[in-house]
PDB file of C-alpha atoms in Angstrom:
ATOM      1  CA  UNK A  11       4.631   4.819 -41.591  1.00 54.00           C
ATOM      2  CA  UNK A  12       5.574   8.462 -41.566  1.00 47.00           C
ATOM      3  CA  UNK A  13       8.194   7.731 -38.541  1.00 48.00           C
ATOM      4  CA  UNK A  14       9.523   4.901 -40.444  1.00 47.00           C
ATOM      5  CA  UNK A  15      10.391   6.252 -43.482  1.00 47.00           C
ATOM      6  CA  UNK A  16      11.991   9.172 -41.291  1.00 48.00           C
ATOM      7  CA  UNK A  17      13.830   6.950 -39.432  1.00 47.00           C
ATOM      8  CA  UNK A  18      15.918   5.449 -42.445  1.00 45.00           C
ATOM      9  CA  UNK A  19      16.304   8.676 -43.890  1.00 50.00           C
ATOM     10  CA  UNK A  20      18.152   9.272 -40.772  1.00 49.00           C
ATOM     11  CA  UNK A  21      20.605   6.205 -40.920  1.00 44.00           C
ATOM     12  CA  UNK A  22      21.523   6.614 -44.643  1.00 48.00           C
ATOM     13  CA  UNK A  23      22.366   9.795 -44.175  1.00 47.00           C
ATOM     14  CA  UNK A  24      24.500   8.907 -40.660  1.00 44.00           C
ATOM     15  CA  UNK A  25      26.072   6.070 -43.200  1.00 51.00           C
ATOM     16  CA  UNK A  26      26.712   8.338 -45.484  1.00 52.00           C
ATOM     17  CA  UNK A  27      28.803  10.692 -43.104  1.00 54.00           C
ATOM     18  CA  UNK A  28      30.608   7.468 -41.694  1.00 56.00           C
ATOM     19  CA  UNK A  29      31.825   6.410 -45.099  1.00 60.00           C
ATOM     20  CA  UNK A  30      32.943  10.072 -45.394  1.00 65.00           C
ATOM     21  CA  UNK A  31      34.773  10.589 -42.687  1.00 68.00           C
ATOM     22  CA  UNK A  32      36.457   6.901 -43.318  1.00 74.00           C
ATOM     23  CA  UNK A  33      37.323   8.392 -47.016  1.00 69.00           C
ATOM     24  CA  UNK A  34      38.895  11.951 -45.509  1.00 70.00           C
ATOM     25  CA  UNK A  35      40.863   9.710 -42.761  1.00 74.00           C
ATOM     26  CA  UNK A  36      42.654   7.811 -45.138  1.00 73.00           C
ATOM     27  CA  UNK A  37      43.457  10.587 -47.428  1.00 71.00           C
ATOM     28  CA  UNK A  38      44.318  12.411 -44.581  1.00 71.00           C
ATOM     29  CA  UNK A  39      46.604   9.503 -43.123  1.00 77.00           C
ATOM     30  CA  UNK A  40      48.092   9.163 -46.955  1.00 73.00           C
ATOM     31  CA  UNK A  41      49.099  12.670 -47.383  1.00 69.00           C
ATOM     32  CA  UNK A  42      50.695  12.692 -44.413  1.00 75.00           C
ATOM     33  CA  UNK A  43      52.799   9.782 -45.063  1.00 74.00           C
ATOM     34  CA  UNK A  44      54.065  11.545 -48.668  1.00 73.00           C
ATOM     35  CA  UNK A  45      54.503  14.344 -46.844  1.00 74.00           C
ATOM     36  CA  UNK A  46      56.888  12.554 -44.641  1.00 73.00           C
ATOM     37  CA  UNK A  47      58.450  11.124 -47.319  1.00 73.00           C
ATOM     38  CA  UNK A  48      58.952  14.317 -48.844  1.00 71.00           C
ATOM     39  CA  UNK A  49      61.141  15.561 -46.027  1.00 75.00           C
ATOM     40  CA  UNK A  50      63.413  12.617 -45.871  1.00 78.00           C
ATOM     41  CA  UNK A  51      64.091  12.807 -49.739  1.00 72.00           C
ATOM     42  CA  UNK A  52      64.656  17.094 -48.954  1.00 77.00           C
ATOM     43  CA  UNK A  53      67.351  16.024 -46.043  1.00 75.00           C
ATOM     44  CA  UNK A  54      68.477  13.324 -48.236  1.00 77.00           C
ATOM     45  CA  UNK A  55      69.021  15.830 -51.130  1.00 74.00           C
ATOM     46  CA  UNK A  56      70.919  18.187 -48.787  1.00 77.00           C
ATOM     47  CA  UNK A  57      73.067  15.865 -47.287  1.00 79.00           C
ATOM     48  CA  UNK A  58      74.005  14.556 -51.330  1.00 74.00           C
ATOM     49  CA  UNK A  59      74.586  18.590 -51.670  1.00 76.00           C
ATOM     50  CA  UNK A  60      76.956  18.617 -48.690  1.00 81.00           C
ATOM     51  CA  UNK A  61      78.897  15.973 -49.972  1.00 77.00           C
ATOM     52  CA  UNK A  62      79.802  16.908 -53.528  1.00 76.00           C
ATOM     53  CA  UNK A  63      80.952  19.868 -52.256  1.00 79.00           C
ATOM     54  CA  UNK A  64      83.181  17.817 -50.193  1.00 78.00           C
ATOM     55  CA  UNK A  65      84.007  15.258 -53.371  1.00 77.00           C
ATOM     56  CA  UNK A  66      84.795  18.844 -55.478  1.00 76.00           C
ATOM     57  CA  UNK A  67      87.021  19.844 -52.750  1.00 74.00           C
ATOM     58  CA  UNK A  68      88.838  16.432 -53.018  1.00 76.00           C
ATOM     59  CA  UNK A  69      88.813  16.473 -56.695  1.00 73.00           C
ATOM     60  CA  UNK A  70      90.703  19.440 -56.456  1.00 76.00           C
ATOM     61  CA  UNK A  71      93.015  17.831 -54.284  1.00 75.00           C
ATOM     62  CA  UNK A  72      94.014  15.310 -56.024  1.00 74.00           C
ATOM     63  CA  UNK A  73      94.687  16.888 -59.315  1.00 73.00           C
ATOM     64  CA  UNK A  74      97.297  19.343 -57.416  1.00 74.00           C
ATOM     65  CA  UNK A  75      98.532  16.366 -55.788  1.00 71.00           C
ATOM     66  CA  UNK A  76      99.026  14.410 -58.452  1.00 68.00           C
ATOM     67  CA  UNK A  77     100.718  17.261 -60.586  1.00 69.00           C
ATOM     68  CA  UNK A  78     103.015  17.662 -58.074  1.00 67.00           C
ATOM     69  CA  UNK A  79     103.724  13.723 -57.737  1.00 63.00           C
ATOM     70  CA  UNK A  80     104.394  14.118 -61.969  1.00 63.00           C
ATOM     71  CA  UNK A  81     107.114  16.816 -61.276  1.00 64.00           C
ATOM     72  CA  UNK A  82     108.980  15.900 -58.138  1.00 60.00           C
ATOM     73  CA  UNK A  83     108.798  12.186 -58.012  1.00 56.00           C
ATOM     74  CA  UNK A  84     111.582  10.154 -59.895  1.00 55.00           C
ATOM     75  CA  UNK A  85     108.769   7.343 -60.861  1.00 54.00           C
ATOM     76  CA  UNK A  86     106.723   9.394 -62.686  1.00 51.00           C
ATOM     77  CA  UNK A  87     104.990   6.400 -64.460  1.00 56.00           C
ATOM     78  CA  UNK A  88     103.863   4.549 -61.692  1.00 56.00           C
ATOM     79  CA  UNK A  89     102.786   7.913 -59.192  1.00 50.00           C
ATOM     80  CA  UNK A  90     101.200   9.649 -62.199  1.00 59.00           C
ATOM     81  CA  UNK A  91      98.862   5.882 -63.065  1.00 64.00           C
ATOM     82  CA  UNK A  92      98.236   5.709 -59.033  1.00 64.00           C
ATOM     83  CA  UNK A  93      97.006   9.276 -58.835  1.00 63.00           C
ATOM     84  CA  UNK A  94      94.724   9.314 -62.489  1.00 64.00           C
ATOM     85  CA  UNK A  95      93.236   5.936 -60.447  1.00 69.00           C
ATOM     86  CA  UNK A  96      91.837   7.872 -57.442  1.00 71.00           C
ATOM     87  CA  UNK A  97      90.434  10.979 -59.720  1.00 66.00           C
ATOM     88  CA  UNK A  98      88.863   8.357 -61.550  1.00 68.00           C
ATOM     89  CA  UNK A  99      87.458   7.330 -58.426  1.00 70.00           C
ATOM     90  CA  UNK A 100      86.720  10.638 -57.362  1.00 67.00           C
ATOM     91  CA  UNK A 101      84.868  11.743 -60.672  1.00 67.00           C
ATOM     92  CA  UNK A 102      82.743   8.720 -60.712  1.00 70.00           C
ATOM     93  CA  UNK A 103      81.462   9.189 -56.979  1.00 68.00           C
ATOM     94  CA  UNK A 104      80.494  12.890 -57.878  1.00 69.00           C
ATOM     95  CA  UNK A 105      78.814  11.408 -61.062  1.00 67.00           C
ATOM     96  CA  UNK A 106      76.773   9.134 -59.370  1.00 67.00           C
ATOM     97  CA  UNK A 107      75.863  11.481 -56.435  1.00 64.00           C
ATOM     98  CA  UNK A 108      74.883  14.073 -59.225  1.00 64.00           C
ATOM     99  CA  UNK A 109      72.605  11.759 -60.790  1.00 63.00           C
ATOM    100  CA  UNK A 110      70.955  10.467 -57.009  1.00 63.00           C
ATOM    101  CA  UNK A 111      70.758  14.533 -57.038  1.00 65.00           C
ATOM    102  CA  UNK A 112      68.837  15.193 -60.249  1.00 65.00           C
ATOM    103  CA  UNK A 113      66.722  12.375 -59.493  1.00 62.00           C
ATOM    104  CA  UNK A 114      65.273  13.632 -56.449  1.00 61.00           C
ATOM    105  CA  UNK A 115      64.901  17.055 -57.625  1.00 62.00           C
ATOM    106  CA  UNK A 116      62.760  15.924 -60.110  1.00 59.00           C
ATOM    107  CA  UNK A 117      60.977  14.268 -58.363  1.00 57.00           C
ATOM    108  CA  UNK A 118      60.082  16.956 -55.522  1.00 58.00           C
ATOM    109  CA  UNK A 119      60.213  19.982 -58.421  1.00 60.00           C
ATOM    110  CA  UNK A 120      57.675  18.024 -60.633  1.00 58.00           C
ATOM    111  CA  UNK A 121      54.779  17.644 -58.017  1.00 55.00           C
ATOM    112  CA  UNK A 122      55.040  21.327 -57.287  1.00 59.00           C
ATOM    113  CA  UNK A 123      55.450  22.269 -60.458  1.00 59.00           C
ATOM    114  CA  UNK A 124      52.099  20.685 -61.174  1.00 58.00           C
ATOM    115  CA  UNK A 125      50.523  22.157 -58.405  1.00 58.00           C
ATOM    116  CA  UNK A 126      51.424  25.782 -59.513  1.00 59.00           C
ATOM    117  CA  UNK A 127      50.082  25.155 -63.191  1.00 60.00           C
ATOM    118  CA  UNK A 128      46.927  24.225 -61.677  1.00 57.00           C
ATOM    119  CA  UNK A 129      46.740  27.220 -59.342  1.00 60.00           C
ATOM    120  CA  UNK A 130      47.511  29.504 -61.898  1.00 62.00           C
ATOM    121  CA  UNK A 131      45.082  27.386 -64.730  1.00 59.00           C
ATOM    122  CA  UNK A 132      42.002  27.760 -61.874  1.00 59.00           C
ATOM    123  CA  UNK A 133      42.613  31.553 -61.083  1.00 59.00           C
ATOM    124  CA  UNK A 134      42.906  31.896 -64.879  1.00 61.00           C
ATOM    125  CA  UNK A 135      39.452  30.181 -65.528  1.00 57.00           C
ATOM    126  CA  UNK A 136      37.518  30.970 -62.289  1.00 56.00           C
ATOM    127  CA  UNK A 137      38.631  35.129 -63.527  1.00 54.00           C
ATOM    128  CA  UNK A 138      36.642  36.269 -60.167  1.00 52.00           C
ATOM    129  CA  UNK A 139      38.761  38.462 -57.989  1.00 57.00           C
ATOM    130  CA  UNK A 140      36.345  38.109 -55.077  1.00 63.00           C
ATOM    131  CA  UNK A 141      37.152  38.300 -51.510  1.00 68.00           C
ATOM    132  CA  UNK A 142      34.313  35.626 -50.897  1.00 72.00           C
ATOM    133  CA  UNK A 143      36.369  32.979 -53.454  1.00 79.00           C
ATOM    134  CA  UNK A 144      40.111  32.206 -52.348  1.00 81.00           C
ATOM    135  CA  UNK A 145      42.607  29.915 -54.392  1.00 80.00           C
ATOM    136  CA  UNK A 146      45.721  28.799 -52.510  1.00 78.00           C
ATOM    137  CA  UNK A 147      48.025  25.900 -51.933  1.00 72.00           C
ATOM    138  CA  UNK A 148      49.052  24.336 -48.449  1.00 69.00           C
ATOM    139  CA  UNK A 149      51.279  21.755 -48.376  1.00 65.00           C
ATOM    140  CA  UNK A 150      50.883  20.434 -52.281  1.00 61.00           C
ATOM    141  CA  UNK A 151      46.912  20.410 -51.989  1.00 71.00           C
ATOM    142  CA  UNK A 152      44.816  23.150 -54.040  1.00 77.00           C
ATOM    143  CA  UNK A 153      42.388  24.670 -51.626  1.00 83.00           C
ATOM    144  CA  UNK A 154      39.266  26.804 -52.990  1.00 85.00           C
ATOM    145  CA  UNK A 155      37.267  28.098 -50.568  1.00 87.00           C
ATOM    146  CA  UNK A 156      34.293  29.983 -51.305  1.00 86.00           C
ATOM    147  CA  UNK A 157      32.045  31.880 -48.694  1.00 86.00           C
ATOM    148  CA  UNK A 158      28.313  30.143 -47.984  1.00 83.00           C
ATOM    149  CA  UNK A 159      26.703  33.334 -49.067  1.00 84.00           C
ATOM    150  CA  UNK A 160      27.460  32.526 -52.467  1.00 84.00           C
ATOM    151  CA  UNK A 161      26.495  29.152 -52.421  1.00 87.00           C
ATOM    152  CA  UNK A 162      23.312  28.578 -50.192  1.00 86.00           C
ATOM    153  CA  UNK A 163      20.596  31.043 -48.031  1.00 78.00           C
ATOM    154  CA  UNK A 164      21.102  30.706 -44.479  1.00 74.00           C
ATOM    155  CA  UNK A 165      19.892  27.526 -43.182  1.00 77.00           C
ATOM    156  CA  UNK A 166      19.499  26.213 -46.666  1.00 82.00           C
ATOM    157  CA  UNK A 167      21.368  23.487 -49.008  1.00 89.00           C
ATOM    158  CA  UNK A 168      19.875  24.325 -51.953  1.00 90.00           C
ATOM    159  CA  UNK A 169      22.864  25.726 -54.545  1.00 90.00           C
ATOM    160  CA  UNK A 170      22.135  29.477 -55.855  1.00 86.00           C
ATOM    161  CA  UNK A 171      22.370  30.557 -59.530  1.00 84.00           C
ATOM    162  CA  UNK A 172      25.266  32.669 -58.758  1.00 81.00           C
ATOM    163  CA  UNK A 173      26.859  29.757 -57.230  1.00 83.00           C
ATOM    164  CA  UNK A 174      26.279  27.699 -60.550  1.00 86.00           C
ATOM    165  CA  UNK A 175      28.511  30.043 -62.506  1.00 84.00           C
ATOM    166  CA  UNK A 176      30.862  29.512 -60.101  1.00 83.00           C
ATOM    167  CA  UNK A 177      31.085  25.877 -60.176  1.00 89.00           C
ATOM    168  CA  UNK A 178      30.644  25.764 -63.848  1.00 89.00           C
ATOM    169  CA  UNK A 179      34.578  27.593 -64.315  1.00 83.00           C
ATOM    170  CA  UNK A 180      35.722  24.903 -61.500  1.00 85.00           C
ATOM    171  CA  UNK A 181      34.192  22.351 -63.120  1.00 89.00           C
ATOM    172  CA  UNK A 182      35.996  23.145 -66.678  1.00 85.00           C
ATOM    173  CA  UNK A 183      39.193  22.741 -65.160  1.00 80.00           C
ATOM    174  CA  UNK A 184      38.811  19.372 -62.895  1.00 85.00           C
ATOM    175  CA  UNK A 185      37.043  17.870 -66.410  1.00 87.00           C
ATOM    176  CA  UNK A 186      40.690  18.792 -68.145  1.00 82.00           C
ATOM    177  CA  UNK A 187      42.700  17.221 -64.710  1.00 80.00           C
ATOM    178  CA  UNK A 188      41.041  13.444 -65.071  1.00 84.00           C
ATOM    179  CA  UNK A 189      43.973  12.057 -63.154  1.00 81.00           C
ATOM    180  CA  UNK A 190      42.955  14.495 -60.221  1.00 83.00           C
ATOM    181  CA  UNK A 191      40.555  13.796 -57.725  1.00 87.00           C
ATOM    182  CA  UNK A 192      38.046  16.661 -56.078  1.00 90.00           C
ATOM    183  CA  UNK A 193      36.691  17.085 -52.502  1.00 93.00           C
ATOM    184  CA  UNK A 194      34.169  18.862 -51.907  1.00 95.00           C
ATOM    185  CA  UNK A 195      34.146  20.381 -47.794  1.00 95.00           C
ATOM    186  CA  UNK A 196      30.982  21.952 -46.097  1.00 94.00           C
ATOM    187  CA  UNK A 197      31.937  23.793 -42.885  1.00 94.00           C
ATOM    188  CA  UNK A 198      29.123  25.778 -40.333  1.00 93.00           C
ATOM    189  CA  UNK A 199      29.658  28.018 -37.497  1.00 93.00           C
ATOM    190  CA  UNK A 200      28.867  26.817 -34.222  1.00 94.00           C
ATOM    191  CA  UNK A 201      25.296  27.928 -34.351  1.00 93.00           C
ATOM    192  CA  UNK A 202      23.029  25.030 -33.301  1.00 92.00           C
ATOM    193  CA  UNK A 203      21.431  23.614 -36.407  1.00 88.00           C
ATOM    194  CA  UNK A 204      17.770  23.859 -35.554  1.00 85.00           C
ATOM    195  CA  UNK A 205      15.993  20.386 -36.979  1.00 83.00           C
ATOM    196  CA  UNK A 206      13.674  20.280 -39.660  1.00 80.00           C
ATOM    197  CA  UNK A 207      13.334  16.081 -38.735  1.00 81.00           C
ATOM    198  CA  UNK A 208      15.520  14.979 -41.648  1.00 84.00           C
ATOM    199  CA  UNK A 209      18.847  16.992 -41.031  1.00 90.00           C
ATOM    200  CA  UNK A 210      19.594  16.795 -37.273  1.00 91.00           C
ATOM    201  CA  UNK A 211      22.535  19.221 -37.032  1.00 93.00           C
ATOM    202  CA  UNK A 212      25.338  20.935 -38.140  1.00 93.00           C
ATOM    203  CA  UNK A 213      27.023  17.330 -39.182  1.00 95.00           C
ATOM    204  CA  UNK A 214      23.926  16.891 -41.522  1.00 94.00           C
ATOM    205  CA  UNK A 215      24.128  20.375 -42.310  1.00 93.00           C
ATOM    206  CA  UNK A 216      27.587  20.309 -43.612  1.00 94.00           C
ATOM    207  CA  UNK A 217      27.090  16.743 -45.121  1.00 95.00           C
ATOM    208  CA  UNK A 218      24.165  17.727 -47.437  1.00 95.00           C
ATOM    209  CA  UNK A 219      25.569  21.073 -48.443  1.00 94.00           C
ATOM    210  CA  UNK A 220      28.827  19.233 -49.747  1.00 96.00           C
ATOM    211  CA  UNK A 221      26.427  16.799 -51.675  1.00 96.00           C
ATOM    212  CA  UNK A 222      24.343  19.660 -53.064  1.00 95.00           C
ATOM    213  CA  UNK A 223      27.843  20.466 -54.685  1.00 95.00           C
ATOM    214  CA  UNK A 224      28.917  17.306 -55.795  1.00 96.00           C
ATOM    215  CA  UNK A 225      25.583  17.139 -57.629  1.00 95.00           C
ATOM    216  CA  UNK A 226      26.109  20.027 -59.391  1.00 94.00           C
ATOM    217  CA  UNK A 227      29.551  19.102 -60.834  1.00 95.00           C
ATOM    218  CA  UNK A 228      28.439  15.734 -61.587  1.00 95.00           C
ATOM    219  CA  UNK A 229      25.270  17.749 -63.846  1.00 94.00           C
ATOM    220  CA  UNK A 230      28.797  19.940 -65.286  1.00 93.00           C
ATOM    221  CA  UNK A 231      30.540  16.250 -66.193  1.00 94.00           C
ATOM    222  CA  UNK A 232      32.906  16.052 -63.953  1.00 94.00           C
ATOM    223  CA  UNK A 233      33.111  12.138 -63.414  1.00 94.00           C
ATOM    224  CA  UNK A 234      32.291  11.011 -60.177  1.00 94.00           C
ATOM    225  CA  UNK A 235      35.209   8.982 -59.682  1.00 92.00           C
ATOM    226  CA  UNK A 236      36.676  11.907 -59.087  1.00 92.00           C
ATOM    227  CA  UNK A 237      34.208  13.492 -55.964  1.00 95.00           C
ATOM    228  CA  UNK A 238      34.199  13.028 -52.705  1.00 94.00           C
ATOM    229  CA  UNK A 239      31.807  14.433 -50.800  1.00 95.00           C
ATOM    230  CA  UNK A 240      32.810  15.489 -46.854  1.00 95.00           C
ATOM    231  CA  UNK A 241      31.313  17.740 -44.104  1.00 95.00           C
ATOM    232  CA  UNK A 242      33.418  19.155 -41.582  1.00 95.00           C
ATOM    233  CA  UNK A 243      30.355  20.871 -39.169  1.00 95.00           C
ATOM    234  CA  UNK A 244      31.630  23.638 -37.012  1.00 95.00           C
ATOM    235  CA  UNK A 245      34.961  21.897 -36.109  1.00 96.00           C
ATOM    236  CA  UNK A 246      37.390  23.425 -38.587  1.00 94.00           C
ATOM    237  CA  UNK A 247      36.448  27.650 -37.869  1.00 94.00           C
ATOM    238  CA  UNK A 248      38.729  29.936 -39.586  1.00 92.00           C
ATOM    239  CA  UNK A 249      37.800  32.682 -36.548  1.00 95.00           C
ATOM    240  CA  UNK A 250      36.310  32.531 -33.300  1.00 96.00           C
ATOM    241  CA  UNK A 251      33.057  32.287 -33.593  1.00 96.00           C
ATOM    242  CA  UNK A 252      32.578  35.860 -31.518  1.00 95.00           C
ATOM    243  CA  UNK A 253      30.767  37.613 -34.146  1.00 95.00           C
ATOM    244  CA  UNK A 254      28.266  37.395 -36.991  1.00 93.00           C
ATOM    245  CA  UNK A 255      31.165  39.017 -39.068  1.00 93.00           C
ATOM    246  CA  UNK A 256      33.184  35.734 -38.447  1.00 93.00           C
ATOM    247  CA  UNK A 257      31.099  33.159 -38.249  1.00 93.00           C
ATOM    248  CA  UNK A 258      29.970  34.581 -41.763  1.00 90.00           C
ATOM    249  CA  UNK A 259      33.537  33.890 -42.328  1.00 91.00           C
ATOM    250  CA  UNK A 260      32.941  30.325 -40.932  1.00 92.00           C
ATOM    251  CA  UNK A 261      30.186  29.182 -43.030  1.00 92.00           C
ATOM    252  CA  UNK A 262      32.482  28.306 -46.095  1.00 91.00           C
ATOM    253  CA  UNK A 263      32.823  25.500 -48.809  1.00 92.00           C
ATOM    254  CA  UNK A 264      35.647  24.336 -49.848  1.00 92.00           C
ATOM    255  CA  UNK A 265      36.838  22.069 -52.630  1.00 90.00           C
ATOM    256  CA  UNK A 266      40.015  20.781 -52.392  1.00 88.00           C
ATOM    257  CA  UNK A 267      41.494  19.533 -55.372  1.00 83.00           C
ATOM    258  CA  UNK A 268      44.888  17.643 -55.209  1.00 78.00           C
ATOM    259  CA  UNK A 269      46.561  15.151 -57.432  1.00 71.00           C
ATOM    260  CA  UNK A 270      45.847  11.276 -56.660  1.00 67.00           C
ATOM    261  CA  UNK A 271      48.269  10.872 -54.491  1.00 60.00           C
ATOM    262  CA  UNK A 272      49.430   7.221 -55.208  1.00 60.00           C
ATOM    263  CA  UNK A 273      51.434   8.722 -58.043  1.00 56.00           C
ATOM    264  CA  UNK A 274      53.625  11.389 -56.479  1.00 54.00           C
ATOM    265  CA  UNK A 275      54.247   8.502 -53.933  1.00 56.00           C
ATOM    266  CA  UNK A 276      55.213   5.709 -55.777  1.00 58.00           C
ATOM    267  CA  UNK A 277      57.429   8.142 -57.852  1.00 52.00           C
ATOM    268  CA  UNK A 278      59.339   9.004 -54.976  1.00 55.00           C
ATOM    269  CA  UNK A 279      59.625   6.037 -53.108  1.00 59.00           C
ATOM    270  CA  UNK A 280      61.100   4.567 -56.216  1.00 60.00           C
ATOM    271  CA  UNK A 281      63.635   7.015 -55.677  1.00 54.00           C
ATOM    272  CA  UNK A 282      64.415   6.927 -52.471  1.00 57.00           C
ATOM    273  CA  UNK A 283      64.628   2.899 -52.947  1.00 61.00           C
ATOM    274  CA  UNK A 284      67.408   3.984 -55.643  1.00 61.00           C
ATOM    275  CA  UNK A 285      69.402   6.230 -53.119  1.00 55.00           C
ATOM    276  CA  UNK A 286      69.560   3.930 -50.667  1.00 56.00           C
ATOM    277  CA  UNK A 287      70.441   0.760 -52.942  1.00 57.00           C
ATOM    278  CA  UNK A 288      73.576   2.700 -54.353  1.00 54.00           C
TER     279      UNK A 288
END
């Protein structure tokens, strides 16, 4: 009976991991695809750049041109109507590319813009300056990473005390960010997990350490619509794994916390849908 009931311990946690790793795949795959979006509306802003300097230039142009037509020409009615025609022209293309221009700029500046007030609102609220907690931002994605010897003993998935006050500060800011979503990472060194028959290995290792987490924000209120909960083993190291120094440095959680990204995308695909209609 023993074997049994160890047996489908096993599989939910293995089903568990799956749905994971299906969940971090398709946020992966989607915030790869608004990042790729996000460069085509940057070389799409440039090139709109490039050619109002060129429309200005023309602009330019045309009013010395049409000056001149005014004072030399005999026909000064009909040159001086042809030549206010094509600066109305003129003024009206550099009015609409300025607007394709602002459009896009808002778009882009507002997603960072959010990221940085949430960057600055955690390091404001976490107040640790602690080499073993680190806040940063890759790629439009709030990262915090926070060294394993704050969160669990060695070997262990059980959340410290100290790590409670930790989570508590993280857990005040993600409750005031409901439209953001928060995953929680566990990473190991590449130390063979040694099994205690209901975590295997490292997988498991990472897995239930992440859940541990999610737990405790869940106890703080964050709603749990907003966790996911993701284990990353030994396959993401920061450093070789050469050293107990480094694979200290290894043996990390981190909670990534990042705008749902549906929003920033749909913003500026309706955008780029406007550019290219125009």
């Amino acid at each position: 009976m023993k074997k049994v009931i160890l047996a489908l311990s096993i599989v939910a946690l293995l089903s568990t991991s799956c749905g994971t790793k299906k969940k971090i795949a398709e946020l992966e795959s989607k915030n790869k695809e608004i990042q790729d979006l996000l460069n085509t509306a940057t070389v799409k802003l440039n090139t709109c750049l490039t050619e109002r300097e060129a429309m200005a230039g023309q602009v330019e142009y045309l009013k010395k041109n049409n000056s001149d037509l005014m004072n030399n020409m005999g026909n000064i009615t009909t040159l001086s109507t042809k030549g206010a025609q094509n600066l109305e022209k003129s003024l009206e293309s550099m009015k609409e590319k300025d607007l394709k221009i602002t459009r896009l700029q808002d778009a882009l500046t507002r997603k960072d813009s959010v990221t940085l007030a949430l960057v600055s609102s955690l390091k404001s609220s976490v107040g640790i300056s602690d080499p073993d907690i680190q806040i940063n931002v890759e790629k439009g994605v709030v990262f915090i990473s926070i060294a394993d010897k704050l969160l669990f003993k060695s070997g262990s998935y059980n959340v410290s005390d100290r790590a409670k006050e930790v989570l508590a500060k993280v857990a005040k800011v993600v409750n005031s960010k409901p439209d953001f979503e928060c995953m929680v990472e566990g990473h190991t060194d590449n130390v063979p997990y040694k099994s205690n028959g209901v975590l295997l290995d490292n997988w498991d290792l990472s897995v239930k350490r992440s859940t541990s987490i999610i737990r405790v924000l869940q106890e703080l209120n964050v709603n749990p619509k907003q966790l996911i909960a993701a284990g990353r083993s030994e396959y993401i190291p920061l450093v070789d794994n050469n050293s107990a120094e480094n694979r200290a440095i290894n043996r990390r959680t981190r909670i990534v916390v990042l705008p749902k990204i549906d929003q920033f995308y749909d913003m500026i695909e309706k955008e780029m849908k406007n550019m290219t209609a125009k």
